[in-house]
Amino acid sequence: MKVAFRFDDITTHMNWDMFDRLVELFSKYQIKPLLGVIPDNRDPTLLKLPYREDGWAKIKALKDRGWLMAQHGYQHAYVSDNAGLLGINHYSEFAGVAYQTQFDMLRDGRKLLEEHGLASDIFMAPAHSYDDQTLQALSALGFRYVTDGYSLLPYKRHGLKIIPCQTSVPRKIPFGLLTICLHPNTMTDEAFITLYKWLEHNRECVCDYEAALKTPGLGLLSRAMERCVLTLRKSLKNKERPISDDSAAESNAQEPAIVLFTANYAGGILQFAVYLAQVLARQGQRVCLFLPENAGDIALPPAVTVYRFKRYRKAMPGNKYAADLARRLAGLKPARVLLCDDTIITEQILLRLEKKIQTTQFIHDVLPHPSWTGIYERLRMQLERTYRRKGLGRADQIRMLSKNGYEQFLAAYPKYRTKADYMLLGAHIPDTRPVPPAEMTQSSGYYLFFGRIDKYKGVVNLLKAYERLAERDRPPLVIAGSGTLQAEEANLAAQNEDVVLINRFVDDAEMLWLIQNALTVALPYIEASQSGVLPLAYHFGVPVVTSAVRGLAEFVEDGESGYVCADIGTMSHALGRMNDPSVREKLSRGALRLSKERLDWDRNVKKALGLTDIP
């Protein structure tokens, strides 16, 4: 009987205190475990952990002492909902992904580890999820081992030796090989003490991981054993009964404390309303969210009740839905109503609510964006402004989403100064797994523009800046979003084979994948009140390149979290600098810091809405 250890999720962003304690413990007992090292960490949860500039050097020092390394996936970013061969977790970085994409990811990850002196022929799959194509790609790349599975002894598959990894709790078995999987980033003090005491009494049965690699297997018998274990696990899982959440049911039965309303059925404002509802529910508020009936399926926690309504379609005063919707909102007897947009129907509802109901009006754009508009659209915008002025007089609170927007509001509506303030946006993180768009042939390493394409977005300036880069030095430029390109923009994109154009609606899963894998997110806007894309980029540690408009520049520490560009030339230079890994790593740290310090949803919502005192 042998017991071996492996550490998962090793990278430069870690719970270094716990990792150092584990290194000291294993060094004391002269045990050399396996370290699963992430080559290019893009996991947003891990990126929030402390960063060490000497992280790679510390990991390399352990390799020099005889600790073995494994390639732990590529970016630790889940892109599919495939459970893989083991069927443990229904999300994966590899399982269900095309063979060539998997091959490229594994190859690129291996190259990165080689650059840090951590080359390895052992593979460790994130989420214990891989498929036959993963194993085929590993074999083609010269890997020899995979650490995973539920047999008691190793076996061969696609020319690879599968070393079982069965538990995260230290224990002994009467025969065979047991691998214990430790996660330093989430390990508690109690778990560490349990491990310490276990090693005190069981050191004699623990081997170095190198000895585990040499353990002979039972071939087909080991594979049959693993299938039996997985079948049993699946059977037991299917018998588990879901635990009822009486507290959530009770919460839904009560009158909501806060009702949110939006007339938007798609896009950033809908995401804002949905995520704001999630944040409030997380803070213990009883929440109800009114959405248009064509807003699609929205995943929300049980504490949020969703009401659907027939969407208002015509910009006409006195719409018959407004009075009915106002009665439905008031009938819930909420303590507060949050109007998440300032469309005509929303303002009509606001004007019909009883004054005893506290109301908060969110204004996304104080001034209209430069856009391609026809006569009807201009009339609609004029009508919106008329209703906005009326609604502002009724609202108890008025909130913009940037300091720039707040200052614009004070200049345009000085009489409402005492009602006004601003609440900075956090990152809207959809509850979905990232999925690459079908148009993408490259798994990472590109510049990205994401969002609806319109005149004020300045895509033409981004294309001109990109065109100035030397062809040999420029990665692809991805322009993703629905909308209409100007003739000049379309021509520039068509003339450059390095431009990837995804000119359609990009869903949440695709959006997450695009941002997580980008070198930088470019925001070349010629005018902006704020941006929901920028907080998303920061959340994932992706630096930004922005134009010098105030609504964007206020969120960027130039040279620390990205670059603020005054013209096309400086934008081109900034894009070029993003090709330098050391520059990008510094900017990534700054982006993560600003995300934590300024763009924290919970803190900003509490402060802006006056829900609780903020320490």
Coordinates of C-alpha atoms in Angstrom, one line a residue:
M1 CA 0.0 0.0 0.0
K2 CA 1.3 3.5 -0.9
V3 CA -0.1 7.0 -0.3
A4 CA 1.1 9.9 -2.5
F5 CA 0.1 13.6 -2.4
R6 CA -0.6 16.2 -5.1
F7 CA -1.2 20.0 -4.7
D8 CA -3.7 21.6 -7.1
D9 CA -4.0 25.1 -8.5
I10 CA -0.4 26.2 -8.2
T11 CA 0.2 29.6 -9.8
T12 CA 1.5 33.1 -8.9
H13 CA -1.8 34.0 -7.4
M14 CA -2.3 31.8 -4.4
N15 CA -3.0 31.5 -0.7
W16 CA 0.7 31.8 -0.2
D17 CA 0.5 31.6 3.6
M18 CA -1.1 28.1 3.5
F19 CA 1.1 27.0 0.6
D20 CA 4.3 27.9 2.6
R21 CA 2.9 26.0 5.6
L22 CA 2.4 22.9 3.5
V23 CA 5.9 23.2 2.0
E24 CA 7.4 23.4 5.5
L25 CA 5.3 20.4 6.6
F26 CA 6.2 18.2 3.7
S27 CA 9.8 19.2 3.9
K28 CA 9.8 18.3 7.6
Y29 CA 8.7 14.7 6.7
Q30 CA 10.9 14.6 3.6
I31 CA 7.9 14.0 1.3
K32 CA 8.0 15.2 -2.3
P33 CA 4.5 15.6 -3.7
L34 CA 3.3 16.5 -7.2
L35 CA 2.5 20.2 -7.9
G36 CA -0.3 20.9 -10.5
V37 CA 0.9 24.2 -12.1
I38 CA -1.4 26.3 -14.2
P39 CA 0.6 27.6 -17.2
D40 CA -1.5 30.8 -17.9
N41 CA -3.9 31.4 -15.0
R42 CA -7.1 33.1 -16.1
D43 CA -9.4 31.8 -13.3
P44 CA -11.1 34.9 -11.9
T45 CA -11.4 33.3 -8.4
L46 CA -7.7 32.5 -8.3
L47 CA -6.7 35.9 -9.7
K48 CA -8.2 37.5 -6.6
L49 CA -5.7 35.8 -4.4
P50 CA -2.4 37.4 -3.3
Y51 CA 0.2 37.7 -6.1
R52 CA 3.9 37.1 -5.7
E53 CA 6.4 38.4 -8.2
D54 CA 8.8 35.6 -7.2
G55 CA 6.1 33.0 -7.5
W56 CA 7.5 31.2 -10.5
A57 CA 11.0 31.2 -8.9
K58 CA 9.6 29.7 -5.7
I59 CA 7.9 26.9 -7.7
K60 CA 11.1 26.3 -9.7
A61 CA 13.1 26.0 -6.4
L62 CA 10.8 23.2 -5.3
K63 CA 11.3 21.4 -8.7
D64 CA 15.1 21.7 -8.2
R65 CA 14.6 20.0 -4.8
G66 CA 12.9 17.0 -6.4
W67 CA 9.3 17.9 -6.2
L68 CA 7.5 16.8 -9.4
M69 CA 5.5 19.2 -11.6
A70 CA 2.3 18.5 -13.6
Q71 CA 0.7 20.7 -16.2
H72 CA -2.6 21.7 -14.6
G73 CA -4.7 22.4 -17.7
Y74 CA -3.9 25.6 -19.6
Q75 CA -5.8 28.6 -18.2
H76 CA -8.0 27.0 -15.6
A77 CA -11.0 28.6 -17.4
Y78 CA -14.0 26.4 -17.9
V79 CA -15.4 26.5 -21.5
S80 CA -17.8 23.6 -21.7
D81 CA -20.4 21.8 -19.6
N82 CA -19.1 18.4 -20.4
A83 CA -18.4 16.1 -17.4
G84 CA -15.8 14.1 -19.4
L85 CA -14.8 10.5 -18.8
L86 CA -15.1 10.6 -15.0
G87 CA -18.5 12.4 -14.8
I88 CA -17.6 14.3 -11.6
N89 CA -18.1 18.0 -12.5
H90 CA -20.3 19.2 -15.2
Y91 CA -17.9 21.8 -16.4
S92 CA -14.5 21.5 -18.1
E93 CA -11.6 23.3 -19.7
F94 CA -11.1 20.4 -22.1
A95 CA -13.9 17.8 -22.3
G96 CA -16.2 18.4 -25.2
V97 CA -13.8 20.8 -26.9
A98 CA -12.6 20.1 -30.5
Y99 CA -9.4 18.0 -30.7
Q100 CA -7.3 20.7 -32.5
T101 CA -8.3 23.3 -29.9
Q102 CA -7.4 21.0 -27.1
F103 CA -4.1 20.2 -28.8
D104 CA -3.3 23.9 -29.2
M105 CA -4.1 24.6 -25.6
L106 CA -2.0 21.8 -24.3
R107 CA 0.9 22.7 -26.6
D108 CA 0.8 26.4 -25.6
G109 CA 0.5 25.5 -21.9
R110 CA 3.5 23.2 -22.1
K111 CA 5.6 25.8 -23.8
L112 CA 4.8 28.4 -21.1
L113 CA 5.9 25.9 -18.4
E114 CA 9.1 25.2 -20.3
E115 CA 9.8 28.9 -20.3
H116 CA 9.6 28.9 -16.5
G117 CA 11.8 25.8 -16.2
L118 CA 8.9 23.7 -15.2
A119 CA 8.6 21.3 -18.2
S120 CA 6.6 18.1 -17.3
D121 CA 5.2 15.0 -19.0
I122 CA 2.4 14.7 -16.3
F123 CA -1.1 16.1 -16.9
M124 CA -3.6 17.2 -14.3
A125 CA -7.1 18.2 -15.6
P126 CA -8.9 21.1 -14.0
A127 CA -12.2 19.9 -12.5
H128 CA -11.1 16.3 -13.0
S129 CA -12.7 16.6 -16.5
Y130 CA -11.1 15.3 -19.7
D131 CA -12.2 13.1 -22.6
D132 CA -10.6 10.7 -25.1
Q133 CA -9.6 13.5 -27.3
T134 CA -7.7 15.1 -24.4
L135 CA -5.8 11.9 -23.9
Q136 CA -5.1 11.5 -27.6
A137 CA -3.7 15.1 -27.8
L138 CA -1.6 14.5 -24.7
S139 CA -0.2 11.3 -26.2
A140 CA 0.6 13.1 -29.5
L141 CA 2.4 15.8 -27.6
G142 CA 4.6 13.3 -25.7
F143 CA 3.0 13.4 -22.3
R144 CA 3.4 10.1 -20.4
Y145 CA 1.1 10.4 -17.3
V146 CA -2.3 11.6 -16.2
T147 CA -3.1 12.1 -12.5
D148 CA -6.7 11.2 -12.1
G149 CA -9.3 8.4 -11.8
Y150 CA -10.8 6.0 -9.3
S151 CA -8.9 2.7 -9.7
L152 CA -6.7 1.3 -6.9
L153 CA -3.7 0.9 -9.2
P154 CA -2.6 2.6 -12.4
Y155 CA -3.6 1.5 -15.9
K156 CA -2.8 2.5 -19.5
R157 CA -5.1 4.4 -21.9
H158 CA -4.1 5.9 -25.3
G159 CA -0.5 5.2 -24.4
L160 CA -0.7 7.2 -21.1
K161 CA -0.3 5.8 -17.6
I162 CA -3.3 6.9 -15.5
I163 CA -2.2 7.4 -11.9
P164 CA -5.4 7.4 -9.7
C165 CA -6.4 10.3 -7.5
Q166 CA -9.2 9.3 -5.3
T167 CA -9.7 11.6 -2.3
S168 CA -8.9 15.0 -0.7
V169 CA -9.0 13.5 2.9
P170 CA -5.9 11.8 4.3
R171 CA -6.5 8.1 4.9
K172 CA -4.9 4.7 4.5
I173 CA -6.1 1.8 2.3
P174 CA -5.2 -1.9 2.7
F175 CA -3.6 -2.3 -0.7
G176 CA -3.0 -0.4 -4.0
L177 CA -2.1 3.3 -4.5
L178 CA -3.9 6.2 -3.1
T179 CA -3.4 9.8 -4.2
I180 CA -4.6 12.5 -1.8
C181 CA -5.5 15.8 -3.5
L182 CA -4.8 19.0 -1.5
H183 CA -6.0 22.5 -2.4
P184 CA -3.8 25.1 -0.7
N185 CA -6.0 28.0 -1.8
T186 CA -9.1 26.8 0.1
M187 CA -7.5 24.7 2.8
T188 CA -8.6 25.6 6.3
D189 CA -6.6 25.7 9.5
E190 CA -8.6 22.7 10.8
A191 CA -7.8 20.7 7.6
F192 CA -4.1 21.6 8.0
I193 CA -4.0 20.4 11.6
T194 CA -5.8 17.1 10.6
L195 CA -3.2 16.6 7.9
Y196 CA -0.4 17.3 10.3
K197 CA -1.6 14.8 12.8
W198 CA -2.2 12.2 10.2
L199 CA 1.3 12.5 8.8
E200 CA 2.7 12.2 12.4
H201 CA 1.1 8.7 12.7
N202 CA 1.2 7.5 9.1
R203 CA 4.5 8.8 7.6
E204 CA 5.7 5.2 6.9
C205 CA 3.0 4.6 4.3
V206 CA 3.6 7.9 2.3
C207 CA 5.8 7.8 -0.8
D208 CA 7.2 10.5 -3.0
Y209 CA 5.1 11.1 -6.1
E210 CA 8.0 9.8 -8.3
A211 CA 7.4 6.4 -6.6
A212 CA 3.7 6.6 -7.5
L213 CA 4.6 7.0 -11.2
K214 CA 6.6 3.7 -11.0
T215 CA 3.8 1.7 -9.4
P216 CA 2.8 -1.2 -11.6
G217 CA -0.9 -1.5 -12.6
L218 CA -3.4 -4.2 -13.4
G219 CA -4.2 -3.1 -16.9
L220 CA -7.8 -3.9 -17.9
L221 CA -8.7 -5.0 -14.4
S222 CA -7.9 -1.5 -13.1
R223 CA -10.0 0.1 -15.8
A224 CA -12.9 -2.2 -14.9
M225 CA -12.5 -1.4 -11.2
E226 CA -12.7 2.3 -12.1
R227 CA -15.9 1.8 -14.1
C228 CA -17.5 0.0 -11.2
V229 CA -16.6 2.9 -8.8
L230 CA -18.0 5.5 -11.2
T231 CA -21.2 3.5 -11.7
L232 CA -21.7 3.3 -8.0
R233 CA -21.0 7.0 -7.5
K234 CA -23.5 7.9 -10.2
S235 CA -26.2 5.6 -8.7
L236 CA -25.7 7.1 -5.2
K237 CA -25.8 10.6 -6.7
N238 CA -29.1 9.9 -8.4
K239 CA -30.6 8.7 -5.2
E240 CA -29.8 11.9 -3.3
R241 CA -32.8 14.0 -2.6
P242 CA -32.6 17.8 -3.0
I243 CA -32.8 19.7 0.3
S244 CA -35.7 22.0 0.4
D245 CA -34.9 25.6 1.2
D246 CA -37.7 26.6 3.5
S247 CA -36.2 30.0 4.2
A248 CA -36.2 30.8 0.5
A249 CA -39.8 29.7 0.1
E250 CA -40.7 31.8 3.2
S251 CA -38.8 34.8 1.7
N252 CA -40.7 34.5 -1.6
A253 CA -44.0 34.3 0.3
Q254 CA -43.4 37.7 1.9
E255 CA -43.9 41.0 0.4
P256 CA -40.7 42.1 -1.4
A257 CA -38.7 44.9 0.2
I258 CA -37.4 46.0 -3.2
V259 CA -38.9 45.9 -6.6
L260 CA -36.7 46.4 -9.7
F261 CA -38.2 47.3 -13.1
T262 CA -36.6 47.4 -16.6
A263 CA -38.3 47.7 -20.0
N264 CA -35.1 46.4 -21.7
Y265 CA -35.2 42.9 -23.0
A266 CA -31.6 42.5 -24.0
G267 CA -28.2 44.2 -23.7
G268 CA -26.2 45.9 -20.9
I269 CA -29.2 47.5 -19.1
L270 CA -31.0 44.2 -18.8
Q271 CA -27.8 42.7 -17.4
F272 CA -27.5 45.6 -15.0
A273 CA -31.0 45.0 -13.7
V274 CA -30.5 41.2 -13.3
Y275 CA -27.2 41.5 -11.6
L276 CA -28.4 44.3 -9.3
A277 CA -31.3 41.9 -8.2
Q278 CA -28.8 39.2 -7.5
V279 CA -26.6 41.5 -5.4
L280 CA -29.5 42.7 -3.4
A281 CA -30.7 39.1 -2.8
R282 CA -27.2 38.2 -1.7
Q283 CA -27.4 41.0 0.8
G284 CA -30.5 39.5 2.4
Q285 CA -33.1 41.7 0.7
R286 CA -36.5 40.3 -0.5
V287 CA -36.4 41.2 -4.2
C288 CA -38.9 41.2 -7.1
L289 CA -37.7 41.8 -10.6
F290 CA -40.1 42.9 -13.4
L291 CA -38.9 41.9 -16.9
P292 CA -40.3 42.1 -20.4
E293 CA -41.8 38.8 -21.5
N294 CA -39.3 38.5 -24.4
A295 CA -36.2 38.9 -22.2
G296 CA -35.5 35.2 -22.4
D297 CA -34.7 32.8 -19.6
I298 CA -32.9 34.5 -16.7
A299 CA -31.1 32.4 -14.0
L300 CA -31.8 34.0 -10.6
P301 CA -31.5 32.9 -7.0
P302 CA -34.7 31.6 -5.2
A303 CA -34.8 34.9 -3.2
V304 CA -35.7 36.8 -6.4
T305 CA -39.3 36.6 -7.7
V306 CA -39.6 37.4 -11.4
Y307 CA -42.7 38.9 -13.0
R308 CA -43.1 39.2 -16.7
F309 CA -45.1 41.8 -18.6
K310 CA -46.0 42.5 -22.2
R311 CA -43.3 44.8 -23.5
Y312 CA -44.2 48.3 -24.4
R313 CA -43.5 48.8 -28.1
K314 CA -44.6 52.2 -29.2
A315 CA -43.3 55.6 -28.0
M316 CA -46.7 57.0 -27.3
P317 CA -47.9 58.9 -24.2
G318 CA -50.5 57.3 -22.1
N319 CA -49.7 53.7 -23.0
K320 CA -52.3 51.3 -21.6
Y321 CA -49.6 49.1 -20.0
A322 CA -48.2 51.9 -17.8
A323 CA -51.2 52.2 -15.4
D324 CA -51.6 48.4 -15.1
L325 CA -47.9 47.9 -14.4
A326 CA -47.8 50.7 -11.8
R327 CA -50.7 49.0 -10.0
R328 CA -49.0 45.6 -10.1
L329 CA -45.8 47.2 -8.7
A330 CA -47.7 49.1 -6.0
G331 CA -49.8 46.0 -5.1
L332 CA -46.7 44.2 -3.9
K333 CA -46.3 47.0 -1.2
P334 CA -42.6 47.4 -1.7
A335 CA -40.5 49.6 0.6
R336 CA -38.6 50.8 -2.5
V337 CA -38.8 50.6 -6.3
L338 CA -35.7 50.8 -8.4
L339 CA -36.2 52.0 -12.0
C340 CA -33.2 50.4 -13.8
D341 CA -33.6 52.5 -17.0
D342 CA -35.2 55.8 -18.1
T343 CA -37.2 54.7 -21.1
I344 CA -40.7 56.2 -21.7
I345 CA -42.6 53.3 -20.2
T346 CA -40.4 53.3 -17.1
E347 CA -40.9 57.1 -16.6
Q348 CA -44.7 56.6 -17.1
I349 CA -44.7 54.0 -14.4
L350 CA -42.7 56.2 -12.1
L351 CA -45.2 59.0 -12.5
R352 CA -48.1 56.7 -11.6
L353 CA -46.6 55.3 -8.4
E354 CA -47.9 56.6 -5.0
K355 CA -45.5 59.0 -3.4
K356 CA -45.4 56.9 -0.2
I357 CA -43.3 54.4 -2.2
Q358 CA -39.6 55.3 -2.2
T359 CA -38.2 55.3 -5.7
T360 CA -34.7 55.3 -7.2
Q361 CA -34.1 56.3 -10.8
F362 CA -31.0 55.1 -12.6
I363 CA -29.8 57.1 -15.5
H364 CA -27.2 55.4 -17.7
D365 CA -26.6 58.3 -20.2
V366 CA -27.4 61.9 -19.2
L367 CA -26.7 63.1 -22.8
P368 CA -27.5 61.0 -25.9
H369 CA -24.7 59.2 -27.6
P370 CA -23.7 60.3 -31.2
S371 CA -25.5 57.7 -33.2
W372 CA -27.0 56.9 -36.6
T373 CA -30.6 57.9 -36.1
G374 CA -33.6 58.5 -38.3
I375 CA -36.5 60.9 -37.8
Y376 CA -38.5 58.4 -35.7
E377 CA -35.6 57.7 -33.5
R378 CA -35.0 61.4 -32.9
L379 CA -38.6 62.0 -32.0
R380 CA -38.5 59.1 -29.6
M381 CA -35.4 60.5 -27.9
Q382 CA -37.1 63.9 -27.6
L383 CA -40.1 62.3 -26.0
E384 CA -37.8 60.3 -23.6
R385 CA -36.2 63.6 -22.5
T386 CA -39.6 65.1 -21.8
Y387 CA -40.7 62.2 -19.7
R388 CA -37.3 62.1 -17.9
R389 CA -37.7 65.7 -16.7
K390 CA -41.1 64.8 -15.3
G391 CA -39.8 61.6 -13.7
L392 CA -36.9 63.3 -12.0
G393 CA -39.3 65.5 -10.1
R394 CA -41.1 62.3 -8.7
A395 CA -38.0 60.2 -7.9
D396 CA -36.6 60.2 -4.4
Q397 CA -33.1 59.2 -5.4
I398 CA -31.3 59.7 -8.8
R399 CA -28.2 57.6 -9.5
M400 CA -25.7 57.8 -12.3
L401 CA -23.1 55.1 -12.9
S402 CA -19.9 57.2 -13.1
K403 CA -18.6 60.4 -11.6
N404 CA -18.5 61.8 -15.2
G405 CA -22.2 61.0 -15.6
Y406 CA -22.9 62.6 -12.2
E407 CA -21.2 65.8 -13.2
Q408 CA -23.0 65.9 -16.5
F409 CA -26.3 65.5 -14.6
L410 CA -25.5 68.4 -12.2
A411 CA -24.8 70.6 -15.2
A412 CA -28.0 69.6 -17.0
Y413 CA -30.4 69.4 -14.0
P414 CA -29.0 71.5 -11.2
K415 CA -32.3 71.7 -9.4
Y416 CA -32.1 68.0 -8.5
R417 CA -28.6 68.2 -7.0
T418 CA -29.8 67.0 -3.5
K419 CA -31.3 63.8 -5.0
A420 CA -28.4 62.9 -7.1
D421 CA -25.3 60.8 -6.6
Y422 CA -23.5 58.1 -8.5
M423 CA -22.8 54.3 -8.1
L424 CA -19.9 52.8 -9.9
L425 CA -20.7 49.6 -11.8
G426 CA -19.2 46.3 -10.9
A427 CA -18.7 43.4 -13.2
H428 CA -21.8 41.7 -14.5
I429 CA -20.7 38.0 -14.4
P430 CA -23.4 35.8 -16.0
D431 CA -24.1 32.5 -14.4
T432 CA -22.8 30.4 -17.3
R433 CA -19.7 28.6 -18.5
P434 CA -17.5 30.3 -21.1
V435 CA -17.8 28.9 -24.7
P436 CA -15.7 30.0 -27.6
P437 CA -17.6 31.6 -30.6
A438 CA -17.6 29.5 -33.7
E439 CA -15.7 32.2 -35.6
M440 CA -12.7 31.9 -33.2
T441 CA -9.8 29.7 -34.4
Q442 CA -7.3 31.0 -31.9
S443 CA -7.7 30.0 -28.2
S444 CA -6.1 33.1 -26.7
G445 CA -3.7 36.0 -27.4
Y446 CA -5.8 38.6 -29.3
Y447 CA -6.9 42.2 -28.9
L448 CA -10.7 42.5 -28.3
F449 CA -13.4 45.1 -28.9
F450 CA -16.7 43.8 -27.4
G451 CA -20.1 45.5 -27.4
R452 CA -22.8 46.8 -29.7
I453 CA -21.2 48.6 -32.7
D454 CA -22.4 52.2 -33.1
K455 CA -21.1 55.5 -34.2
Y456 CA -19.9 56.6 -30.8
K457 CA -17.9 53.4 -30.1
G458 CA -15.1 54.7 -32.4
V459 CA -14.3 51.3 -34.0
V460 CA -12.8 53.1 -37.0
N461 CA -10.1 54.6 -34.8
L462 CA -9.3 51.2 -33.3
L463 CA -8.9 49.7 -36.8
K464 CA -6.7 52.6 -37.9
A465 CA -4.5 52.2 -34.7
Y466 CA -4.3 48.4 -35.4
E467 CA -3.3 49.0 -39.0
R468 CA -0.2 51.0 -37.9
L469 CA 1.2 47.9 -36.1
A470 CA 3.8 45.9 -38.0
E471 CA 2.2 42.8 -39.3
R472 CA 4.8 40.5 -37.7
D473 CA 4.2 42.0 -34.3
R474 CA 0.4 42.1 -34.1
P475 CA -1.9 39.4 -32.8
P476 CA -5.4 39.2 -34.2
L477 CA -8.0 41.9 -33.5
V478 CA -11.4 40.6 -32.6
I479 CA -14.4 42.9 -33.1
A480 CA -17.4 41.2 -31.5
G481 CA -21.0 42.6 -31.3
S482 CA -24.1 43.3 -33.2
G483 CA -24.7 46.6 -34.9
T484 CA -23.8 48.2 -38.2
L485 CA -20.2 49.1 -39.2
Q486 CA -19.6 52.3 -41.1
A487 CA -18.4 51.9 -44.6
E488 CA -14.9 52.9 -43.7
E489 CA -14.9 50.5 -40.8
A490 CA -16.2 47.6 -43.0
N491 CA -13.5 48.3 -45.6
L492 CA -10.7 48.4 -43.0
A493 CA -11.8 45.2 -41.5
A494 CA -12.2 43.5 -44.9
Q495 CA -8.7 44.6 -46.0
N496 CA -6.9 43.1 -43.0
E497 CA -6.9 39.4 -42.7
D498 CA -5.8 39.6 -39.0
V499 CA -9.2 41.2 -38.1
V500 CA -11.8 38.6 -36.9
L501 CA -15.3 40.1 -37.2
I502 CA -18.1 38.6 -35.2
N503 CA -20.8 41.0 -36.3
R504 CA -23.9 39.5 -34.5
F505 CA -25.4 39.1 -31.1
V506 CA -22.8 37.5 -28.8
D507 CA -24.3 35.6 -26.0
D508 CA -23.1 35.6 -22.4
A509 CA -21.1 32.4 -22.6
E510 CA -19.2 33.6 -25.7
M511 CA -18.7 37.0 -24.1
L512 CA -17.0 35.5 -21.0
W513 CA -14.7 33.4 -23.2
L514 CA -13.7 36.3 -25.4
I515 CA -12.8 38.6 -22.4
Q516 CA -11.0 35.9 -20.3
N517 CA -8.7 35.0 -23.2
A518 CA -7.9 38.5 -24.5
L519 CA -4.5 40.2 -24.2
T520 CA -6.4 43.5 -23.8
V521 CA -9.9 44.9 -24.1
A522 CA -10.0 48.0 -26.3
L523 CA -12.6 50.8 -25.7
P524 CA -11.9 53.4 -28.5
Y525 CA -15.1 55.3 -27.8
I526 CA -15.5 58.9 -29.0
E527 CA -18.0 59.5 -26.2
A528 CA -19.0 57.5 -23.1
S529 CA -20.9 57.9 -19.8
Q530 CA -19.4 54.7 -18.5
S531 CA -18.8 51.1 -19.7
G532 CA -20.0 47.8 -18.4
V533 CA -17.3 46.0 -20.4
L534 CA -14.4 47.7 -18.5
P535 CA -15.4 46.2 -15.1
L536 CA -15.7 42.8 -16.7
A537 CA -12.2 43.1 -18.1
Y538 CA -10.8 44.2 -14.7
H539 CA -12.6 41.4 -12.9
F540 CA -10.6 38.9 -15.0
G541 CA -7.4 40.8 -14.7
V542 CA -7.4 41.9 -18.4
P543 CA -5.9 45.4 -18.9
V544 CA -7.7 47.9 -21.1
V545 CA -6.7 50.4 -23.8
T546 CA -9.2 53.3 -23.9
S547 CA -9.7 56.6 -25.6
A548 CA -9.3 59.7 -23.4
V549 CA -13.0 60.3 -22.9
R550 CA -13.8 61.2 -19.3
G551 CA -16.4 58.4 -18.8
L552 CA -13.7 55.8 -19.4
A553 CA -10.5 57.6 -18.3
E554 CA -11.9 58.0 -14.7
F555 CA -11.7 54.2 -14.3
V556 CA -8.1 53.7 -15.6
E557 CA -4.9 54.4 -13.9
D558 CA -2.7 55.1 -16.9
G559 CA 0.2 52.7 -17.0
E560 CA -1.1 50.8 -14.0
S561 CA -4.3 49.1 -15.1
G562 CA -4.3 50.0 -18.8
Y563 CA -3.6 52.9 -21.1
V564 CA -5.5 56.1 -21.8
C565 CA -4.9 57.2 -25.4
A566 CA -5.3 60.7 -26.7
D567 CA -5.2 59.8 -30.4
I568 CA -4.8 57.0 -32.9
G569 CA -1.0 57.1 -32.6
T570 CA -0.9 56.6 -28.8
M571 CA -3.6 53.9 -29.1
S572 CA -1.4 52.0 -31.6
H573 CA 1.6 52.3 -29.3
A574 CA -0.5 51.1 -26.3
L575 CA -1.7 48.0 -28.3
G576 CA 1.9 47.2 -29.2
R577 CA 2.9 47.3 -25.5
M578 CA 0.3 44.7 -24.7
N579 CA 2.4 42.1 -26.5
D580 CA 5.0 42.3 -23.7
P581 CA 4.1 39.7 -21.0
S582 CA 5.9 41.7 -18.2
V583 CA 3.9 44.8 -19.1
R584 CA 0.7 42.9 -19.3
E585 CA 1.3 41.1 -16.0
K586 CA 1.9 44.5 -14.2
L587 CA -1.3 46.0 -15.8
S588 CA -3.2 42.8 -14.9
R589 CA -2.3 43.3 -11.2
G590 CA -3.5 46.9 -11.4
A591 CA -6.8 45.9 -13.0
L592 CA -7.5 43.3 -10.3
R593 CA -6.6 45.9 -7.6
L594 CA -9.0 48.5 -9.0
S595 CA -11.7 45.9 -9.4
K596 CA -11.4 45.1 -5.7
E597 CA -11.0 48.7 -4.5
R598 CA -13.5 50.6 -6.6
L599 CA -15.8 48.2 -8.5
D600 CA -17.1 46.0 -5.7
W601 CA -20.8 45.5 -6.4
D602 CA -21.8 44.8 -2.8
R603 CA -20.1 47.8 -1.3
N604 CA -21.1 50.2 -4.0
V605 CA -24.8 49.1 -3.9
K606 CA -25.0 49.5 -0.2
K607 CA -23.4 52.9 -0.2
A608 CA -25.3 54.3 -3.2
L609 CA -28.8 53.1 -2.0
G610 CA -28.2 53.7 1.7
L611 CA -29.2 50.2 2.6
T612 CA -26.7 49.8 5.5
D613 CA -23.8 51.7 7.0
I614 CA -20.5 51.1 5.3
P615 CA -17.4 50.7 7.5

